[in-house]
Tab-separated table of C-alpha atoms in Angstrom:
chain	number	residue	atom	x	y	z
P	155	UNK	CA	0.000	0.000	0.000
P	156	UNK	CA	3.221	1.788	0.993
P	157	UNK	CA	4.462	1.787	-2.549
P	158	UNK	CA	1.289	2.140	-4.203
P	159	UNK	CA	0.730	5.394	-2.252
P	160	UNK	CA	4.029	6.670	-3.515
P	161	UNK	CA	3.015	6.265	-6.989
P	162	UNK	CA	-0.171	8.143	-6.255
P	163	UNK	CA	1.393	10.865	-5.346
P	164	UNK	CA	4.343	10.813	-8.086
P	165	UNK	CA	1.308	10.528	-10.811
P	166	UNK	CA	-0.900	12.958	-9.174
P	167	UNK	CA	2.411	15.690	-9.927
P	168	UNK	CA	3.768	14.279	-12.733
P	169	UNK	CA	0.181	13.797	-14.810
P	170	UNK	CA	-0.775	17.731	-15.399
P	171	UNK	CA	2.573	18.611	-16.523
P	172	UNK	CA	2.492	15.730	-19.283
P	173	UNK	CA	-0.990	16.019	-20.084
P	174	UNK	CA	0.440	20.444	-20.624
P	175	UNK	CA	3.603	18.832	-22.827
P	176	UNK	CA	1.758	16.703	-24.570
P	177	UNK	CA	-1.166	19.326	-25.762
P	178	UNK	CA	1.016	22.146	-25.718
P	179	UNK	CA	4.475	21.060	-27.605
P	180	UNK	CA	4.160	17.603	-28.813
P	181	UNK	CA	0.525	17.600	-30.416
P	182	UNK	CA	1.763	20.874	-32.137
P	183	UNK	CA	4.824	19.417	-33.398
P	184	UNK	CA	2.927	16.300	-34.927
P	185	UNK	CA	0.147	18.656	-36.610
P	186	UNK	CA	2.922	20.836	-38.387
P	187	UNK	CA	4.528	17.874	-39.719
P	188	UNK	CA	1.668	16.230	-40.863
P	189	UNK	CA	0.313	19.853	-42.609
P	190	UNK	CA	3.992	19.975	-44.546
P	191	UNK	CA	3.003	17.243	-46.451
P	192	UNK	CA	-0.061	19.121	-48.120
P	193	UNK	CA	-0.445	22.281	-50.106
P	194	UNK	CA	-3.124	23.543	-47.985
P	195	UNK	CA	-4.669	27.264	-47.352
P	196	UNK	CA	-5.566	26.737	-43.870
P	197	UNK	CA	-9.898	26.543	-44.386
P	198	UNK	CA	-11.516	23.303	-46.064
P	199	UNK	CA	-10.268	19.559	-45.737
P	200	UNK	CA	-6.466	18.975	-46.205
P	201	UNK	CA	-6.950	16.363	-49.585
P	202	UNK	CA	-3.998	17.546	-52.159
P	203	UNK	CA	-0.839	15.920	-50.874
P	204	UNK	CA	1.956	16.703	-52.158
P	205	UNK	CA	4.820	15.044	-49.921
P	206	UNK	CA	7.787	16.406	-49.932
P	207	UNK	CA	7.717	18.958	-52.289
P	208	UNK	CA	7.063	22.289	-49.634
P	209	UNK	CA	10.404	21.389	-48.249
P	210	UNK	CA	12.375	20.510	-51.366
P	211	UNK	CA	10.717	23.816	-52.441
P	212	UNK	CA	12.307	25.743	-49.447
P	213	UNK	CA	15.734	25.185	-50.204
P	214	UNK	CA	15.101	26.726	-54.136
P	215	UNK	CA	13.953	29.380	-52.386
P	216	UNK	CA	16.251	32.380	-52.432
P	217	UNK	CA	14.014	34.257	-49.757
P	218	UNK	CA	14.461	31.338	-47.534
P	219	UNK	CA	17.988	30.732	-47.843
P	220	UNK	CA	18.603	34.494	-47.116
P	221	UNK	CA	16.375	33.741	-43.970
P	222	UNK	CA	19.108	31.208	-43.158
P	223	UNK	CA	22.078	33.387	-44.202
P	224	UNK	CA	20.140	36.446	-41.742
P	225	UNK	CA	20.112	34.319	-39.011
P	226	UNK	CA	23.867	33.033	-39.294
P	227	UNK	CA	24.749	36.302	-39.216
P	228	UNK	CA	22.659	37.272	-36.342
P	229	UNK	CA	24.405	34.605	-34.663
P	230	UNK	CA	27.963	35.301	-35.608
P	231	UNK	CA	27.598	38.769	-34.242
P	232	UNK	CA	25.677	38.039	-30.552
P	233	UNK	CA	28.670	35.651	-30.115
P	234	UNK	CA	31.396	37.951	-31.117
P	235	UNK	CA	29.906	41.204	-30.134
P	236	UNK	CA	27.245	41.120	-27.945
P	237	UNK	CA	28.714	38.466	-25.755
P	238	UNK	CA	32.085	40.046	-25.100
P	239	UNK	CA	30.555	43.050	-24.097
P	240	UNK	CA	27.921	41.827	-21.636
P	241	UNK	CA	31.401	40.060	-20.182
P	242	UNK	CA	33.400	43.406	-20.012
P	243	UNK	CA	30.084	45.289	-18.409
P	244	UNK	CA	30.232	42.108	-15.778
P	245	UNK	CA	33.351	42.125	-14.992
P	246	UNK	CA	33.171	46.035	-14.664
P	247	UNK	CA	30.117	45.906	-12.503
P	248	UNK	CA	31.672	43.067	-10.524
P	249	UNK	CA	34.362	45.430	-9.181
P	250	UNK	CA	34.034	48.131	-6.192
P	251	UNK	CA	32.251	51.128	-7.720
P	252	UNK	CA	30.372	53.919	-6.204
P	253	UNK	CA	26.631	53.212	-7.851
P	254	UNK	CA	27.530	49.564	-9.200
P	255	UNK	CA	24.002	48.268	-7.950
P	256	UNK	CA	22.041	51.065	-9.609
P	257	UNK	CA	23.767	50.273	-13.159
P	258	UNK	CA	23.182	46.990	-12.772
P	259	UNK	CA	19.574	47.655	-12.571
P	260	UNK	CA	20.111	49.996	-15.749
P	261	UNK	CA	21.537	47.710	-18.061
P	262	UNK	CA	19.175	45.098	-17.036
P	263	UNK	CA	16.248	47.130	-17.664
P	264	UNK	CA	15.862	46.860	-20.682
P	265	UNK	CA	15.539	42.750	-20.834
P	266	UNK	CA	12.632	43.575	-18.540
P	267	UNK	CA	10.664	45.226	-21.323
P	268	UNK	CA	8.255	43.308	-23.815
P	269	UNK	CA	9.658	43.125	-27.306
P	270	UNK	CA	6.903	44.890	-29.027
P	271	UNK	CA	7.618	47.497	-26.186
P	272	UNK	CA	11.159	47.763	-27.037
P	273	UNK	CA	10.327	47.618	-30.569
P	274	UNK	CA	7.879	50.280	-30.798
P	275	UNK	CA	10.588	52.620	-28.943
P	276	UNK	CA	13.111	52.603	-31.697
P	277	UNK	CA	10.978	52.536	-34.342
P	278	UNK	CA	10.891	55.848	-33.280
P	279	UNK	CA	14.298	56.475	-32.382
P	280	UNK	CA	15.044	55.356	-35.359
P	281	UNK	CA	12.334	57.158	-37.610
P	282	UNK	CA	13.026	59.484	-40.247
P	283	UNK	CA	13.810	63.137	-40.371
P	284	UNK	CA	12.498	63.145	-36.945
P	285	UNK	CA	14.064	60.333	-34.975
P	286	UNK	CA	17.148	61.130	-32.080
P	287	UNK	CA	18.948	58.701	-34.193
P	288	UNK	CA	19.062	61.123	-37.428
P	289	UNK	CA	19.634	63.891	-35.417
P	290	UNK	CA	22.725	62.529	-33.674
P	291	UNK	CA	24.315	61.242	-36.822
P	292	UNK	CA	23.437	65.041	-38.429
P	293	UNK	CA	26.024	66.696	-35.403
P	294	UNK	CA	28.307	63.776	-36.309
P	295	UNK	CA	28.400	65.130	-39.981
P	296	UNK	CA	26.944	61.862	-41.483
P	297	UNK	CA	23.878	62.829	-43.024
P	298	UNK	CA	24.486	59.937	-45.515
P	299	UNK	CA	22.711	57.539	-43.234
P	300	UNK	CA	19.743	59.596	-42.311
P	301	UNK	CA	16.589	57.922	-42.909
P	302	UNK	CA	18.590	54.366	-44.473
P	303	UNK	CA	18.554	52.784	-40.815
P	304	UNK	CA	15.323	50.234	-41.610
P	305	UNK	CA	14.732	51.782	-45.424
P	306	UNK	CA	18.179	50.387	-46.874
P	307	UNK	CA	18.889	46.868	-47.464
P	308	UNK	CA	22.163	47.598	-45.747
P	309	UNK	CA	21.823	48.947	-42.972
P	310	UNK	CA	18.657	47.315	-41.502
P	311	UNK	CA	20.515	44.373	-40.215
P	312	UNK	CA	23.250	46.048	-38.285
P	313	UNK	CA	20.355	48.876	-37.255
P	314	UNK	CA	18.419	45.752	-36.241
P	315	UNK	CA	21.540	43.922	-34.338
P	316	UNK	CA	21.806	47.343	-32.437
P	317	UNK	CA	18.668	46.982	-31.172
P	318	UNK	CA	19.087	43.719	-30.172
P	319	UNK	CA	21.952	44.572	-28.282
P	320	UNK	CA	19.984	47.019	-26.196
P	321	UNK	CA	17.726	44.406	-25.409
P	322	UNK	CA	19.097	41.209	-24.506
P	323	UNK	CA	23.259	42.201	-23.280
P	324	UNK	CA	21.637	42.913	-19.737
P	325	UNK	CA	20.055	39.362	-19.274
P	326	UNK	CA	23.702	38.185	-20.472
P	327	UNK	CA	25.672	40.576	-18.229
P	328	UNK	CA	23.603	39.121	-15.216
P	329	UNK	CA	24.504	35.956	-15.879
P	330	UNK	CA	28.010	36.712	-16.168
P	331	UNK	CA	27.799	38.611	-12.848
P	332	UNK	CA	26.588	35.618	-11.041
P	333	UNK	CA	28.912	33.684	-12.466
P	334	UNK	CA	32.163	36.099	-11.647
P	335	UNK	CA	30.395	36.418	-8.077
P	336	UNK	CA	30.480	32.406	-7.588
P	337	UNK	CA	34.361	32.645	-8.224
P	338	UNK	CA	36.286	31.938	-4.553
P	339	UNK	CA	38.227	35.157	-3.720
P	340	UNK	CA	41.147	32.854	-2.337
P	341	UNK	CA	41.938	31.737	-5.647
P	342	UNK	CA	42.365	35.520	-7.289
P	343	UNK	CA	44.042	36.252	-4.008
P	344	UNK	CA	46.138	33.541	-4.541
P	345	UNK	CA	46.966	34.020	-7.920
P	346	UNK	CA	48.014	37.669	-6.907
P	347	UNK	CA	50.020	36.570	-4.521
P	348	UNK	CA	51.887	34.729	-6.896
P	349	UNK	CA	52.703	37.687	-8.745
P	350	UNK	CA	49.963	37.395	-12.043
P	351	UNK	CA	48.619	40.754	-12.993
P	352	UNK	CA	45.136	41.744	-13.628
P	353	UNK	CA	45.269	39.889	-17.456
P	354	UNK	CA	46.837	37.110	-16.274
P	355	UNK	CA	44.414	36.210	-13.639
P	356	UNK	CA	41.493	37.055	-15.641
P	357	UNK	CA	42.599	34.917	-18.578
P	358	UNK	CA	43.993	31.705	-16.330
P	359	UNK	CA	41.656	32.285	-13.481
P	360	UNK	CA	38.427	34.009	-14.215
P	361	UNK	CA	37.790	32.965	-18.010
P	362	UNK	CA	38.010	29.357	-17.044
P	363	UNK	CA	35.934	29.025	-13.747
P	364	UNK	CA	33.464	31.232	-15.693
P	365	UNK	CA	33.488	28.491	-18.370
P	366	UNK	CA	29.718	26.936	-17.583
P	367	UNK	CA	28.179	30.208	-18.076
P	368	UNK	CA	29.555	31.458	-21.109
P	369	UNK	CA	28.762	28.177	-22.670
P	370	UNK	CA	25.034	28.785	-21.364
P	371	UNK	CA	25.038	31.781	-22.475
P	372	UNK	CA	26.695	30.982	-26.240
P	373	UNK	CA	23.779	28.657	-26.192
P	374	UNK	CA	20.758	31.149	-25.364
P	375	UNK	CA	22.413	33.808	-27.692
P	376	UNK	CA	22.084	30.701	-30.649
P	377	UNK	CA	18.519	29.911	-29.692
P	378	UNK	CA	17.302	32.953	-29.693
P	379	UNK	CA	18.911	34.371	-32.942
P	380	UNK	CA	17.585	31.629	-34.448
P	381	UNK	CA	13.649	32.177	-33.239
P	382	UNK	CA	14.093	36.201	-33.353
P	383	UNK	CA	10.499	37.372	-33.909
P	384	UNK	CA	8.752	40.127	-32.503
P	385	UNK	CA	11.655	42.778	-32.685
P	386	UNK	CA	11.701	42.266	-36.510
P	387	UNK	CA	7.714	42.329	-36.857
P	388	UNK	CA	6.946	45.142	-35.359
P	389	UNK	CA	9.926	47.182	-36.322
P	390	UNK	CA	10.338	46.106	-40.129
P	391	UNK	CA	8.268	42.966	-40.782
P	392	UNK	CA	10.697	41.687	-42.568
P	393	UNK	CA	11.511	44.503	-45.349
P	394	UNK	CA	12.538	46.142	-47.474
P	395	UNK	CA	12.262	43.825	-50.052
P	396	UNK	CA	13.134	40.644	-47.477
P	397	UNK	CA	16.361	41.983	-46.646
P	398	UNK	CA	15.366	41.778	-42.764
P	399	UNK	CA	13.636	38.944	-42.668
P	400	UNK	CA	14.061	35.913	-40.469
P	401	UNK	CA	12.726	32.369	-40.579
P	402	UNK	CA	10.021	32.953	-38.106
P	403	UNK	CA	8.890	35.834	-39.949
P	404	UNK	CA	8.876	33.891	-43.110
P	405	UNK	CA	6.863	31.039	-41.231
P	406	UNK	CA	4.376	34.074	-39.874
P	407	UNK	CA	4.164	35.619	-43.730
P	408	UNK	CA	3.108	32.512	-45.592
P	409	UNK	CA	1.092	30.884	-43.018
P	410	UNK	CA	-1.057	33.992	-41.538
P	411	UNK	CA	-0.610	36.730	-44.783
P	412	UNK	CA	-0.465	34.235	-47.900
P	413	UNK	CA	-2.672	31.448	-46.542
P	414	UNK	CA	-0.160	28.622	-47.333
P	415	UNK	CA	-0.173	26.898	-44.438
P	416	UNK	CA	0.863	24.235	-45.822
P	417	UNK	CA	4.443	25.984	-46.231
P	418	UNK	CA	4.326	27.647	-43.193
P	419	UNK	CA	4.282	24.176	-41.461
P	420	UNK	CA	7.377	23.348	-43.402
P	421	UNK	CA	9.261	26.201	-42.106
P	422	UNK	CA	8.628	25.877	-38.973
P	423	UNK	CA	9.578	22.093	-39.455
P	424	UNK	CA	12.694	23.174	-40.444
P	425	UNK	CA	13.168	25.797	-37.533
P	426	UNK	CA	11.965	23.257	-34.990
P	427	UNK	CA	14.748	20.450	-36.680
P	428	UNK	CA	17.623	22.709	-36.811
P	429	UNK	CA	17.000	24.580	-33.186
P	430	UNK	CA	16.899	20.803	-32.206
P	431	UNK	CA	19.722	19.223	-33.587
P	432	UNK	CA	21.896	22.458	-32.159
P	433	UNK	CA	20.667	21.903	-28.939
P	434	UNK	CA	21.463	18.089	-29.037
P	435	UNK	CA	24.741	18.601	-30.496
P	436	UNK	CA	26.111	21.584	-27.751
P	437	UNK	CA	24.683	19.288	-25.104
P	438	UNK	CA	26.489	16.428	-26.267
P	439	UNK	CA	30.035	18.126	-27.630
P	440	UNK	CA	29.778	21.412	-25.701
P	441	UNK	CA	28.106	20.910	-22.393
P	442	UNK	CA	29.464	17.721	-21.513
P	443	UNK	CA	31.648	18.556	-19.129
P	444	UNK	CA	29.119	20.450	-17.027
P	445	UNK	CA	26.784	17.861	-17.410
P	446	UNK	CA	28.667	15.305	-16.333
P	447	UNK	CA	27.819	13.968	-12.380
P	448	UNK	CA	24.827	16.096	-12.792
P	449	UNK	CA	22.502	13.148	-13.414
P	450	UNK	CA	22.754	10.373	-10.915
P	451	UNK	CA	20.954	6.661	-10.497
P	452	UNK	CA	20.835	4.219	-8.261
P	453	UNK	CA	21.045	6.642	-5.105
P	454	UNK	CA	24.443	8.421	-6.487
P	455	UNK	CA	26.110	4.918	-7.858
């Protein structure tokens, strides 16, 4: 009765959350695969199959494969930009200064706001003739890029990257914080002691012990470069001519603007398949180490 009771009580926790998956992420997943095999407009009975041609049709696209291209670079940069400088505003903030706590609440303001929110504000920042941003460049002398921040096929993807920046360094910085603050003191004591200098303990000392969370945070940066959305909807919806667009927003354009659902599904196959096999693959080649010992069975054996 003993045992039977424990089951009870595992099911009676463990049964809402499942019955939430399974509705929620799994039923979802099996419904977009299953609508990728038909050219379908989303109203009426799903009866023209077509197999695999939507996805043998999304890598002829050229729309799509910039979509890919976009979000490569979107990752490139958060890794080689955006990352190193939530590190050097964490390792700044981590230090003695007079006001440390109320920039910390600064730059992580901003991850606190909604993404339509954020996007809204620099739409009009960033709006011409009469946005801060065209003013500012006009005392710099560089009229040439007033008005070309989301109007030029050039510029809107750094413009946008800016704005990501803005948004999402704090949530990165704060990790980084709590990482630096987990460090022991004796060992950067210790390291000073033994005569390394500020570089030298940061490389040999701090970069490595802060090794879990930059991996972590490599691998929320990839996610969500991948899945960007709202910033680009709101602020650009994907224009001009594409040149901002992202696979989500491709996904959103054919499946709730063109009525070809059937597409749609196969893009977000796609997304759902590649943000998958990342994920696998970091946990298996990149995490490893700070997985490992995490999981335990037979009572820590």
């Amino acid at each position: 009765m003993r045992r039977w009771g424990s089951w009870a009580s595992v099911a009676w926790f463990l049964v809402p959350a499942l019955v939430l998956f399974l509705v929620f992420v799994l039923a979802p997943i099996v419904v977009a695969v299953y609508t990728g095999f038909f050219k379908w407009g989303g109203i009426g009975p799903m009866d023209d199959f077509v197999g695999f041609a939507n996805y043998t049709k999304l890598f002829d696209d050229q729309v799509f494969l910039g979509d890919l291209g976009r979000g490569l670079y979107l990752i490139v940069l958060s890794i080689t930009v955006q990352l190193p400088f939530a590190l050097f505003t964490a390792v700044l903030l981590n230090q003695r200064l007079r006001g440390r706590a109320v920039y910390r609440m600064l730059f992580f303001a901003p991850y606190i706001l909604s993404e339509v929110v954020t996007a809204v504000l620099f739409t009009m920042i960033f709006l011409p003739g009469d946005g801060m941003a065209d003013h500012l460049v006009g005392l710099l002398g560089l009229e040439g890029l007033q008005g070309r921040w989301f109007a030029d096929p050039s510029t809107v993807m750094p413009t946008l990257f800016v704005v990501m920046i803005w948004k999402y360094f704090g949530f990165h910085m704060m990790l980084f914080l709590a990482g630096l603050q987990g460090i022991p003191g004796e060992i950067l004591e210790a390291a000073s002691i033994d005569g390394a200098g500020a570089w030298q303990r940061f490389r040999h000392v701090t970069l490595p012990l802060l090794g879990p969370t930059i991996r972590i945070s490599v691998f929320l940066s990839v996610i969500g470069s991948i899945q960007l959305f709202d910033l680009v909807w709101v602020m650009t919806a994907g224009g001009p001519n594409h040149s901002s667009e992202t696979m989500a927003i491709s996904m959103f354009q054919f499946g709730f603007k063109r009525y070809q659902v059937g597409y749609a599904s196969a893009i977000s196959v796609v997304l759902f398949m590649i943000s998958l096999v990342f994920s696998l693959f970091y946990q298996r080649y990149v995490l490893r180490r700070d997985l490992s010992g995490a999981v335990t069975t037979g009572g820590g054996r």
